[in-house]
Structures are given as C-alpha cells and as structure tokens.
Amino acid sequence: MAGVITASEPSWIGPFAGLGPRDFQKLVTMLRREGADVVRWGRPWGLPLEDRVLLVAAYWRTNLTLRQLAPLFGVSKSAASRIIGHVGPLLALKPRRRFRRDTVLIVDGTLVPTRDHTIAEQSKNYRYSTNHQVVIDAHTRLVVAVGKPLPGNRNDCKAWEESGAKAAVGRTTTIADGGYPGTGLVIPHRRPRGGELTEWQAEHNREHKQVRARVEHVFARMKTWKILRDCRLKGDGVHHAMLGIARLHNLLQAA
C-alpha cells in the first residue's frame, strides 16, 4: 500500500524505531533465529516481520494511540493491537545469566507513569506509576536485568528483592544510591549524627556518585521511547515495553 510506513524504506527506521537500519536488521535476524516468524495457525499476518517489529518500536517510540498508529502502517486498529500483543513480548531483553568475577553492576529504580491503576500507585511524582528496578553493567552501560514492575509507592529498598532484580544478579558486586540500606549493596557512606564524614569517605562518595550517574544516563536514553513517560498498556504491557526498550537500548549502546 502506497504512502504507509514500511521497514523496506530505511529512512523510516531511525525516526520510528530509534535504531539505525543495520541495527534494526540485526534485531530482526535475531528474532527470526528465536522463532518469531514461524507460521502460526489462524489468520496470517498482514505485515512481514520487519514491519511488525517496526510497528511495535514505533508505538513505544512515539506513544501514538492505536487509532493514530494503525493507518500509518496500513492496518486496522485491532490488527495493530494483535501485533503489539504478539511481538512486544518477543522483543524482551533476556537477562544475563553469568557475570565475570570482576563485573560491577549498578541498580536504580525508575518510575513509569502507568494508566492501569490495578498495577500502579501514586508515587513521589504524584502520578500513578510503576517502579522498575533496572540493573546495568557499570563498564559497558548495557542493561543486564529489569525487575518486574511494582506499584510506584514501593520504595527501592523493598523493590530490589520483590521485583526479582536481586535474584537476577546473585552475588555480583552491585552499587546503588542511599535508598538501599540493609540490602548488602554498595551504597554511599552516611554522615554520622552530629558528625562529619572522614576525608576518605567523602572522596569515596564522590567517586561512587560519578559511577552511579551512568544508570541515570541509561534511563534518559530509554525514555526517549515516549511510552515510558505515559504508558497506556494494561497488565504485563508495561513490563514488556520496559524489557523491549532495554533490548533496543543495548543494540544502540553496543553499536
């Protein structure tokens, strides 16, 4: 169909997927190897796999409604919804299973405003949000794990374990901010009541803060996919979007 967005025209890929054409093709190839394009029973897909992946990435990137997005790809609103429901989970980041001994990780929580109030709660940003624990490799800045979303009023200290992020990294050295006391993570030194930090403690905190800032840079890049600023998906949709965008981020970061 003329006048629609398609992955066969490389100029559409960057604005609507956030990836370069080469990285996008690499992603599609990986999905095919993982069985994403096997013939299924029932109605065949109206779009090739490349266009289905681009549609999902465009939905996450632009946060257009399905009523707005579907005509851009020449499909119906219901077809676009089915594609997002099927391809979204297939794009999910696979958590890393093993880490080198010298690996250092960073964890922090980020809030995603979420309209499904059954999984969200009002948080410190006064919006109904979900709390996502994201773990990155301090050296490569690649996302290695994303915990299951919890209500936005859950503090990071509890969310670290309840989301499954703690189990995902095992005993690997992980640093965090001061919101994770008693978790065994490497956190900044706290000033004693009525006292001051020693010189070496203050210097350690400065270095700690500089390294920890890398996870904030990852959040900033991930949230260029606008669905993480106002998610309309229900149920597991916000989790699938977070995992899928983490995978897209990793492709960009590794490029």
PDB file of C-alpha atoms in Angstrom:
ATOM      1  CA  MET A   1       0.000   0.000   0.000  1.00  0.00           C
ATOM      2  CA  ALA A   2       1.405   3.348  -1.051  1.00  0.00           C
ATOM      3  CA  GLY A   3       2.045   6.054   1.485  1.00  0.00           C
ATOM      4  CA  VAL A   4       2.484   3.818   4.542  1.00  0.00           C
ATOM      5  CA  ILE A   5       5.454   3.316   6.837  1.00  0.00           C
ATOM      6  CA  THR A   6       7.496   0.245   5.965  1.00  0.00           C
ATOM      7  CA  ALA A   7      10.859  -1.168   7.006  1.00  0.00           C
ATOM      8  CA  SER A   8      11.693  -1.701   3.330  1.00  0.00           C
ATOM      9  CA  GLU A   9      12.320   2.050   3.194  1.00  0.00           C
ATOM     10  CA  PRO A  10      15.338   2.590   5.529  1.00  0.00           C
ATOM     11  CA  SER A  11      14.548   6.273   6.086  1.00  0.00           C
ATOM     12  CA  TRP A  12      11.556   5.300   8.241  1.00  0.00           C
ATOM     13  CA  ILE A  13      13.573   3.146  10.638  1.00  0.00           C
ATOM     14  CA  GLY A  14      15.554   5.798  12.507  1.00  0.00           C
ATOM     15  CA  PRO A  15      12.664   8.150  13.381  1.00  0.00           C
ATOM     16  CA  PHE A  16      10.193   5.402  14.248  1.00  0.00           C
ATOM     17  CA  ALA A  17      12.399   2.712  15.824  1.00  0.00           C
ATOM     18  CA  GLY A  18      15.261   4.743  17.258  1.00  0.00           C
ATOM     19  CA  LEU A  19      17.740   2.366  15.607  1.00  0.00           C
ATOM     20  CA  GLY A  20      19.946   2.584  12.547  1.00  0.00           C
ATOM     21  CA  PRO A  21      18.963   0.320   9.618  1.00  0.00           C
ATOM     22  CA  ARG A  22      21.873  -2.053  10.303  1.00  0.00           C
ATOM     23  CA  ASP A  23      20.986  -2.483  13.988  1.00  0.00           C
ATOM     24  CA  PHE A  24      17.321  -2.887  13.080  1.00  0.00           C
ATOM     25  CA  GLN A  25      18.144  -5.663  10.604  1.00  0.00           C
ATOM     26  CA  LYS A  26      20.347  -7.304  13.228  1.00  0.00           C
ATOM     27  CA  LEU A  27      17.380  -7.282  15.627  1.00  0.00           C
ATOM     28  CA  VAL A  28      15.040  -8.827  13.037  1.00  0.00           C
ATOM     29  CA  THR A  29      17.612 -11.530  12.268  1.00  0.00           C
ATOM     30  CA  MET A  30      17.917 -12.391  15.980  1.00  0.00           C
ATOM     31  CA  LEU A  31      14.120 -12.577  16.276  1.00  0.00           C
ATOM     32  CA  ARG A  32      13.922 -14.964  13.329  1.00  0.00           C
ATOM     33  CA  ARG A  33      16.533 -17.203  14.948  1.00  0.00           C
ATOM     34  CA  GLU A  34      14.405 -17.164  18.103  1.00  0.00           C
ATOM     35  CA  GLY A  35      11.357 -18.363  16.131  1.00  0.00           C
ATOM     36  CA  ALA A  36       9.440 -15.097  15.899  1.00  0.00           C
ATOM     37  CA  ASP A  37       8.445 -15.655  12.276  1.00  0.00           C
ATOM     38  CA  VAL A  38       7.185 -19.238  12.402  1.00  0.00           C
ATOM     39  CA  VAL A  39       3.920 -19.926  10.596  1.00  0.00           C
ATOM     40  CA  ARG A  40       1.035 -19.796  13.045  1.00  0.00           C
ATOM     41  CA  TRP A  41      -2.451 -21.265  12.948  1.00  0.00           C
ATOM     42  CA  GLY A  42      -5.321 -18.973  12.082  1.00  0.00           C
ATOM     43  CA  ARG A  43      -5.289 -15.699  10.195  1.00  0.00           C
ATOM     44  CA  PRO A  44      -1.845 -14.948   8.675  1.00  0.00           C
ATOM     45  CA  TRP A  45      -0.146 -11.671   9.495  1.00  0.00           C
ATOM     46  CA  GLY A  46      -0.847  -8.903   7.018  1.00  0.00           C
ATOM     47  CA  LEU A  47       2.638  -7.434   7.511  1.00  0.00           C
ATOM     48  CA  PRO A  48       6.079  -9.062   7.192  1.00  0.00           C
ATOM     49  CA  LEU A  49       8.099  -9.495  10.383  1.00  0.00           C
ATOM     50  CA  GLU A  50      10.216  -6.403   9.662  1.00  0.00           C
ATOM     51  CA  ASP A  51       7.132  -4.184   9.509  1.00  0.00           C
ATOM     52  CA  ARG A  52       5.596  -5.787  12.603  1.00  0.00           C
ATOM     53  CA  VAL A  53       8.773  -5.085  14.585  1.00  0.00           C
ATOM     54  CA  LEU A  54       8.842  -1.520  13.257  1.00  0.00           C
ATOM     55  CA  LEU A  55       5.201  -1.023  14.240  1.00  0.00           C
ATOM     56  CA  VAL A  56       5.878  -2.104  17.833  1.00  0.00           C
ATOM     57  CA  ALA A  57       9.030   0.005  18.069  1.00  0.00           C
ATOM     58  CA  ALA A  58       7.140   2.973  16.615  1.00  0.00           C
ATOM     59  CA  TYR A  59       4.363   2.519  19.164  1.00  0.00           C
ATOM     60  CA  TRP A  60       6.897   2.581  22.006  1.00  0.00           C
ATOM     61  CA  ARG A  61       8.885   5.405  20.401  1.00  0.00           C
ATOM     62  CA  THR A  62       6.020   7.805  19.648  1.00  0.00           C
ATOM     63  CA  ASN A  63       3.339   6.705  22.133  1.00  0.00           C
ATOM     64  CA  LEU A  64       0.705   7.400  19.487  1.00  0.00           C
ATOM     65  CA  THR A  65      -2.679   5.820  20.132  1.00  0.00           C
ATOM     66  CA  LEU A  66      -3.511   2.703  18.105  1.00  0.00           C
ATOM     67  CA  ARG A  67      -6.151   4.724  16.279  1.00  0.00           C
ATOM     68  CA  GLN A  68      -3.381   7.093  15.150  1.00  0.00           C
ATOM     69  CA  LEU A  69      -0.688   4.467  14.541  1.00  0.00           C
ATOM     70  CA  ALA A  70      -2.582   1.760  12.622  1.00  0.00           C
ATOM     71  CA  PRO A  71      -3.297   3.832   9.462  1.00  0.00           C
ATOM     72  CA  LEU A  72       0.386   4.761   9.223  1.00  0.00           C
ATOM     73  CA  PHE A  73       1.144   1.057   8.652  1.00  0.00           C
ATOM     74  CA  GLY A  74      -1.940   0.366   6.546  1.00  0.00           C
ATOM     75  CA  VAL A  75      -3.573  -1.975   9.089  1.00  0.00           C
ATOM     76  CA  SER A  76      -6.660  -1.857  11.277  1.00  0.00           C
ATOM     77  CA  LYS A  77      -6.606  -0.807  14.905  1.00  0.00           C
ATOM     78  CA  SER A  78      -7.364  -4.389  16.002  1.00  0.00           C
ATOM     79  CA  ALA A  79      -4.543  -5.766  13.821  1.00  0.00           C
ATOM     80  CA  ALA A  80      -2.106  -3.264  15.322  1.00  0.00           C
ATOM     81  CA  SER A  81      -3.202  -4.314  18.802  1.00  0.00           C
ATOM     82  CA  ARG A  82      -2.643  -8.001  17.966  1.00  0.00           C
ATOM     83  CA  ILE A  83       0.818  -7.247  16.581  1.00  0.00           C
ATOM     84  CA  ILE A  84       1.835  -5.339  19.724  1.00  0.00           C
ATOM     85  CA  GLY A  85       0.485  -8.120  21.934  1.00  0.00           C
ATOM     86  CA  HIS A  86       2.401 -10.778  19.983  1.00  0.00           C
ATOM     87  CA  VAL A  87       5.684  -9.096  19.018  1.00  0.00           C
ATOM     88  CA  GLY A  88       6.144  -6.960  22.154  1.00  0.00           C
ATOM     89  CA  PRO A  89       6.990  -9.932  24.435  1.00  0.00           C
ATOM     90  CA  LEU A  90       9.274 -11.416  21.756  1.00  0.00           C
ATOM     91  CA  LEU A  91      11.419  -8.267  21.855  1.00  0.00           C
ATOM     92  CA  ALA A  92      12.003  -8.639  25.597  1.00  0.00           C
ATOM     93  CA  LEU A  93      15.563  -8.468  26.887  1.00  0.00           C
ATOM     94  CA  LYS A  94      16.914 -11.818  28.047  1.00  0.00           C
ATOM     95  CA  PRO A  95      18.567 -11.360  31.467  1.00  0.00           C
ATOM     96  CA  ARG A  96      22.249 -12.187  31.619  1.00  0.00           C
ATOM     97  CA  ARG A  97      22.825 -15.485  33.411  1.00  0.00           C
ATOM     98  CA  ARG A  98      26.538 -15.288  34.172  1.00  0.00           C
ATOM     99  CA  PHE A  99      28.876 -12.493  35.135  1.00  0.00           C
ATOM    100  CA  ARG A 100      32.661 -12.288  35.170  1.00  0.00           C
ATOM    101  CA  ARG A 101      34.237 -12.093  38.606  1.00  0.00           C
ATOM    102  CA  ASP A 102      35.340  -8.501  38.102  1.00  0.00           C
ATOM    103  CA  THR A 103      31.930  -7.299  36.893  1.00  0.00           C
ATOM    104  CA  VAL A 104      30.442  -4.311  38.708  1.00  0.00           C
ATOM    105  CA  LEU A 105      26.742  -3.591  38.309  1.00  0.00           C
ATOM    106  CA  ILE A 106      24.602  -0.558  39.136  1.00  0.00           C
ATOM    107  CA  VAL A 107      20.947  -0.704  40.156  1.00  0.00           C
ATOM    108  CA  ASP A 108      18.361   2.017  40.477  1.00  0.00           C
ATOM    109  CA  GLY A 109      14.609   2.325  40.278  1.00  0.00           C
ATOM    110  CA  THR A 110      12.740   4.427  37.756  1.00  0.00           C
ATOM    111  CA  LEU A 111       9.080   5.385  37.751  1.00  0.00           C
ATOM    112  CA  VAL A 112       6.897   4.870  34.675  1.00  0.00           C
ATOM    113  CA  PRO A 113       3.540   6.725  34.747  1.00  0.00           C
ATOM    114  CA  THR A 114       1.012   3.961  34.062  1.00  0.00           C
ATOM    115  CA  ARG A 115      -2.715   4.299  33.393  1.00  0.00           C
ATOM    116  CA  ASP A 116      -3.578   0.778  34.540  1.00  0.00           C
ATOM    117  CA  HIS A 117      -4.298   1.549  38.196  1.00  0.00           C
ATOM    118  CA  THR A 118      -4.534  -2.151  39.062  1.00  0.00           C
ATOM    119  CA  ILE A 119      -0.720  -2.363  38.904  1.00  0.00           C
ATOM    120  CA  ALA A 120       0.173   1.251  39.771  1.00  0.00           C
ATOM    121  CA  GLU A 121       0.021   3.546  42.782  1.00  0.00           C
ATOM    122  CA  GLN A 122       0.565   7.228  43.338  1.00  0.00           C
ATOM    123  CA  SER A 123       4.254   7.859  43.822  1.00  0.00           C
ATOM    124  CA  LYS A 124       6.527  10.754  44.667  1.00  0.00           C
ATOM    125  CA  ASN A 125       5.770  12.309  41.274  1.00  0.00           C
ATOM    126  CA  TYR A 126       2.081  12.408  42.313  1.00  0.00           C
ATOM    127  CA  ARG A 127       1.097  10.254  39.343  1.00  0.00           C
ATOM    128  CA  TYR A 128       0.013   6.647  39.218  1.00  0.00           C
ATOM    129  CA  SER A 129       3.262   4.896  38.361  1.00  0.00           C
ATOM    130  CA  THR A 130       5.073   1.597  38.411  1.00  0.00           C
ATOM    131  CA  ASN A 131       8.531   1.137  39.944  1.00  0.00           C
ATOM    132  CA  HIS A 132      11.042  -0.671  37.710  1.00  0.00           C
ATOM    133  CA  GLN A 133      14.367  -1.867  39.093  1.00  0.00           C
ATOM    134  CA  VAL A 134      16.943  -1.654  36.309  1.00  0.00           C
ATOM    135  CA  VAL A 135      20.427  -3.179  36.564  1.00  0.00           C
ATOM    136  CA  ILE A 136      23.214  -2.137  34.210  1.00  0.00           C
ATOM    137  CA  ASP A 137      26.828  -3.146  33.709  1.00  0.00           C
ATOM    138  CA  ALA A 138      28.909  -0.263  35.086  1.00  0.00           C
ATOM    139  CA  HIS A 139      31.561  -0.698  32.392  1.00  0.00           C
ATOM    140  CA  THR A 140      29.509  -1.229  29.208  1.00  0.00           C
ATOM    141  CA  ARG A 141      26.304   0.560  30.357  1.00  0.00           C
ATOM    142  CA  LEU A 142      24.295  -2.332  28.940  1.00  0.00           C
ATOM    143  CA  VAL A 143      21.097  -3.287  30.745  1.00  0.00           C
ATOM    144  CA  VAL A 144      21.552  -6.775  32.210  1.00  0.00           C
ATOM    145  CA  ALA A 145      18.240  -7.187  34.089  1.00  0.00           C
ATOM    146  CA  VAL A 146      14.911  -5.455  34.650  1.00  0.00           C
ATOM    147  CA  GLY A 147      12.776  -6.404  37.635  1.00  0.00           C
ATOM    148  CA  LYS A 148       9.036  -6.974  37.452  1.00  0.00           C
ATOM    149  CA  PRO A 149       7.072  -3.720  37.845  1.00  0.00           C
ATOM    150  CA  LEU A 150       5.786  -2.913  41.310  1.00  0.00           C
ATOM    151  CA  PRO A 151       3.441  -0.131  42.465  1.00  0.00           C
ATOM    152  CA  GLY A 152       5.148   3.252  42.348  1.00  0.00           C
ATOM    153  CA  ASN A 153       4.849   3.813  46.107  1.00  0.00           C
ATOM    154  CA  ARG A 154       7.083   0.797  46.807  1.00  0.00           C
ATOM    155  CA  ASN A 155      10.470   2.040  47.944  1.00  0.00           C
ATOM    156  CA  ASP A 156      13.592   0.867  46.134  1.00  0.00           C
ATOM    157  CA  CYS A 157      14.895  -0.968  49.182  1.00  0.00           C
ATOM    158  CA  LYS A 158      11.941  -3.410  49.094  1.00  0.00           C
ATOM    159  CA  ALA A 159      11.526  -3.377  45.328  1.00  0.00           C
ATOM    160  CA  TRP A 160      15.132  -4.602  44.873  1.00  0.00           C
ATOM    161  CA  GLU A 161      14.188  -8.024  46.236  1.00  0.00           C
ATOM    162  CA  GLU A 162      10.462  -8.186  45.463  1.00  0.00           C
ATOM    163  CA  SER A 163      10.940  -7.396  41.763  1.00  0.00           C
ATOM    164  CA  GLY A 164      13.378 -10.269  41.242  1.00  0.00           C
ATOM    165  CA  ALA A 165      16.287  -7.945  40.437  1.00  0.00           C
ATOM    166  CA  LYS A 166      18.291  -9.225  43.393  1.00  0.00           C
ATOM    167  CA  ALA A 167      17.877 -12.845  42.335  1.00  0.00           C
ATOM    168  CA  ALA A 168      18.847 -11.957  38.743  1.00  0.00           C
ATOM    169  CA  VAL A 169      22.331 -10.720  39.703  1.00  0.00           C
ATOM    170  CA  GLY A 170      23.133 -13.130  42.523  1.00  0.00           C
ATOM    171  CA  ARG A 171      26.305 -12.186  44.400  1.00  0.00           C
ATOM    172  CA  THR A 172      27.742  -9.931  41.714  1.00  0.00           C
ATOM    173  CA  THR A 173      29.084  -6.652  43.163  1.00  0.00           C
ATOM    174  CA  THR A 174      26.328  -4.071  42.752  1.00  0.00           C
ATOM    175  CA  ILE A 175      26.309  -0.412  43.701  1.00  0.00           C
ATOM    176  CA  ALA A 176      23.260   1.730  44.457  1.00  0.00           C
ATOM    177  CA  ASP A 177      22.239   5.052  45.961  1.00  0.00           C
ATOM    178  CA  GLY A 178      21.414   5.694  49.610  1.00  0.00           C
ATOM    179  CA  GLY A 179      17.872   4.387  49.191  1.00  0.00           C
ATOM    180  CA  TYR A 180      19.037   0.771  49.566  1.00  0.00           C
ATOM    181  CA  PRO A 181      20.198   0.472  53.218  1.00  0.00           C
ATOM    182  CA  GLY A 182      20.489  -3.024  54.664  1.00  0.00           C
ATOM    183  CA  THR A 183      20.422  -4.722  51.266  1.00  0.00           C
ATOM    184  CA  GLY A 184      24.104  -5.645  51.070  1.00  0.00           C
ATOM    185  CA  LEU A 185      24.591  -3.350  48.079  1.00  0.00           C
ATOM    186  CA  VAL A 186      27.481  -0.896  47.916  1.00  0.00           C
ATOM    187  CA  ILE A 187      25.887   2.414  48.926  1.00  0.00           C
ATOM    188  CA  PRO A 188      27.322   5.834  49.912  1.00  0.00           C
ATOM    189  CA  HIS A 189      28.665   6.407  53.409  1.00  0.00           C
ATOM    190  CA  ARG A 190      26.117   8.105  55.649  1.00  0.00           C
ATOM    191  CA  ARG A 191      27.149  11.051  57.761  1.00  0.00           C
ATOM    192  CA  PRO A 192      27.010  10.126  61.452  1.00  0.00           C
ATOM    193  CA  ARG A 193      24.573  12.075  63.597  1.00  0.00           C
ATOM    194  CA  GLY A 194      26.282  15.215  64.824  1.00  0.00           C
ATOM    195  CA  GLY A 195      29.467  14.384  62.927  1.00  0.00           C
ATOM    196  CA  GLU A 196      31.114  14.612  59.527  1.00  0.00           C
ATOM    197  CA  LEU A 197      32.421  12.124  57.036  1.00  0.00           C
ATOM    198  CA  THR A 198      36.128  11.454  57.023  1.00  0.00           C
ATOM    199  CA  GLU A 199      38.135  12.673  54.050  1.00  0.00           C
ATOM    200  CA  TRP A 200      38.399   9.223  52.523  1.00  0.00           C
ATOM    201  CA  GLN A 201      34.663   8.610  52.981  1.00  0.00           C
ATOM    202  CA  ALA A 202      33.813  11.903  51.250  1.00  0.00           C
ATOM    203  CA  GLU A 203      36.155  11.043  48.381  1.00  0.00           C
ATOM    204  CA  HIS A 204      34.657   7.571  48.095  1.00  0.00           C
ATOM    205  CA  ASN A 205      31.149   9.099  47.939  1.00  0.00           C
ATOM    206  CA  ARG A 206      32.215  11.439  45.138  1.00  0.00           C
ATOM    207  CA  GLU A 207      33.581   8.546  43.078  1.00  0.00           C
ATOM    208  CA  HIS A 208      30.521   6.471  43.901  1.00  0.00           C
ATOM    209  CA  LYS A 209      28.214   9.254  42.667  1.00  0.00           C
ATOM    210  CA  GLN A 210      30.126   9.673  39.405  1.00  0.00           C
ATOM    211  CA  VAL A 211      29.868   5.963  38.601  1.00  0.00           C
ATOM    212  CA  ARG A 212      26.255   5.701  39.729  1.00  0.00           C
ATOM    213  CA  ALA A 213      25.283   8.546  37.368  1.00  0.00           C
ATOM    214  CA  ARG A 214      25.678   6.094  34.477  1.00  0.00           C
ATOM    215  CA  VAL A 215      22.368   4.435  35.289  1.00  0.00           C
ATOM    216  CA  GLU A 216      20.639   7.832  35.106  1.00  0.00           C
ATOM    217  CA  HIS A 217      22.117   8.307  31.634  1.00  0.00           C
ATOM    218  CA  VAL A 218      20.641   4.926  30.649  1.00  0.00           C
ATOM    219  CA  PHE A 219      17.213   5.983  31.949  1.00  0.00           C
ATOM    220  CA  ALA A 220      17.412   9.209  29.960  1.00  0.00           C
ATOM    221  CA  ARG A 221      18.142   7.287  26.763  1.00  0.00           C
ATOM    222  CA  MET A 222      15.460   4.658  27.398  1.00  0.00           C
ATOM    223  CA  LYS A 223      12.845   7.334  27.986  1.00  0.00           C
ATOM    224  CA  THR A 224      13.335   8.735  24.507  1.00  0.00           C
ATOM    225  CA  TRP A 225      10.850   5.924  23.809  1.00  0.00           C
ATOM    226  CA  LYS A 226       7.916   8.014  24.952  1.00  0.00           C
ATOM    227  CA  ILE A 227       5.754   5.166  26.160  1.00  0.00           C
ATOM    228  CA  LEU A 228       7.895   5.192  29.322  1.00  0.00           C
ATOM    229  CA  ARG A 229       6.615   8.703  30.040  1.00  0.00           C
ATOM    230  CA  ASP A 230       2.909   7.773  29.907  1.00  0.00           C
ATOM    231  CA  CYS A 231       2.098   4.089  29.396  1.00  0.00           C
ATOM    232  CA  ARG A 232      -1.439   3.179  28.307  1.00  0.00           C
ATOM    233  CA  LEU A 233      -0.797  -0.570  28.128  1.00  0.00           C
ATOM    234  CA  LYS A 234      -2.574  -2.820  30.592  1.00  0.00           C
ATOM    235  CA  GLY A 235      -1.336  -5.743  32.654  1.00  0.00           C
ATOM    236  CA  ASP A 236       2.099  -7.008  31.587  1.00  0.00           C
ATOM    237  CA  GLY A 237       2.277  -4.482  28.742  1.00  0.00           C
ATOM    238  CA  VAL A 238       4.404  -2.001  30.688  1.00  0.00           C
ATOM    239  CA  HIS A 239       6.827  -4.787  31.650  1.00  0.00           C
ATOM    240  CA  HIS A 240       7.124  -5.983  28.051  1.00  0.00           C
ATOM    241  CA  ALA A 241       7.716  -2.403  26.891  1.00  0.00           C
ATOM    242  CA  MET A 242      10.418  -1.873  29.504  1.00  0.00           C
ATOM    243  CA  LEU A 243      12.186  -5.124  28.570  1.00  0.00           C
ATOM    244  CA  GLY A 244      11.885  -4.466  24.849  1.00  0.00           C
ATOM    245  CA  ILE A 245      13.205  -0.919  25.125  1.00  0.00           C
ATOM    246  CA  ALA A 246      16.099  -2.215  27.246  1.00  0.00           C
ATOM    247  CA  ARG A 247      16.987  -4.534  24.354  1.00  0.00           C
ATOM    248  CA  LEU A 248      16.786  -1.674  21.852  1.00  0.00           C
ATOM    249  CA  HIS A 249      18.976   0.456  24.133  1.00  0.00           C
ATOM    250  CA  ASN A 250      21.559  -2.322  24.294  1.00  0.00           C
ATOM    251  CA  LEU A 251      21.692  -2.534  20.493  1.00  0.00           C
ATOM    252  CA  LEU A 252      22.344   1.201  20.326  1.00  0.00           C
ATOM    253  CA  GLN A 253      24.901   1.109  23.127  1.00  0.00           C
ATOM    254  CA  ALA A 254      26.827  -1.784  21.596  1.00  0.00           C
ATOM    255  CA  ALA A 255      26.918  -0.161  18.156  1.00  0.00           C
TER     256      ALA A 255
END
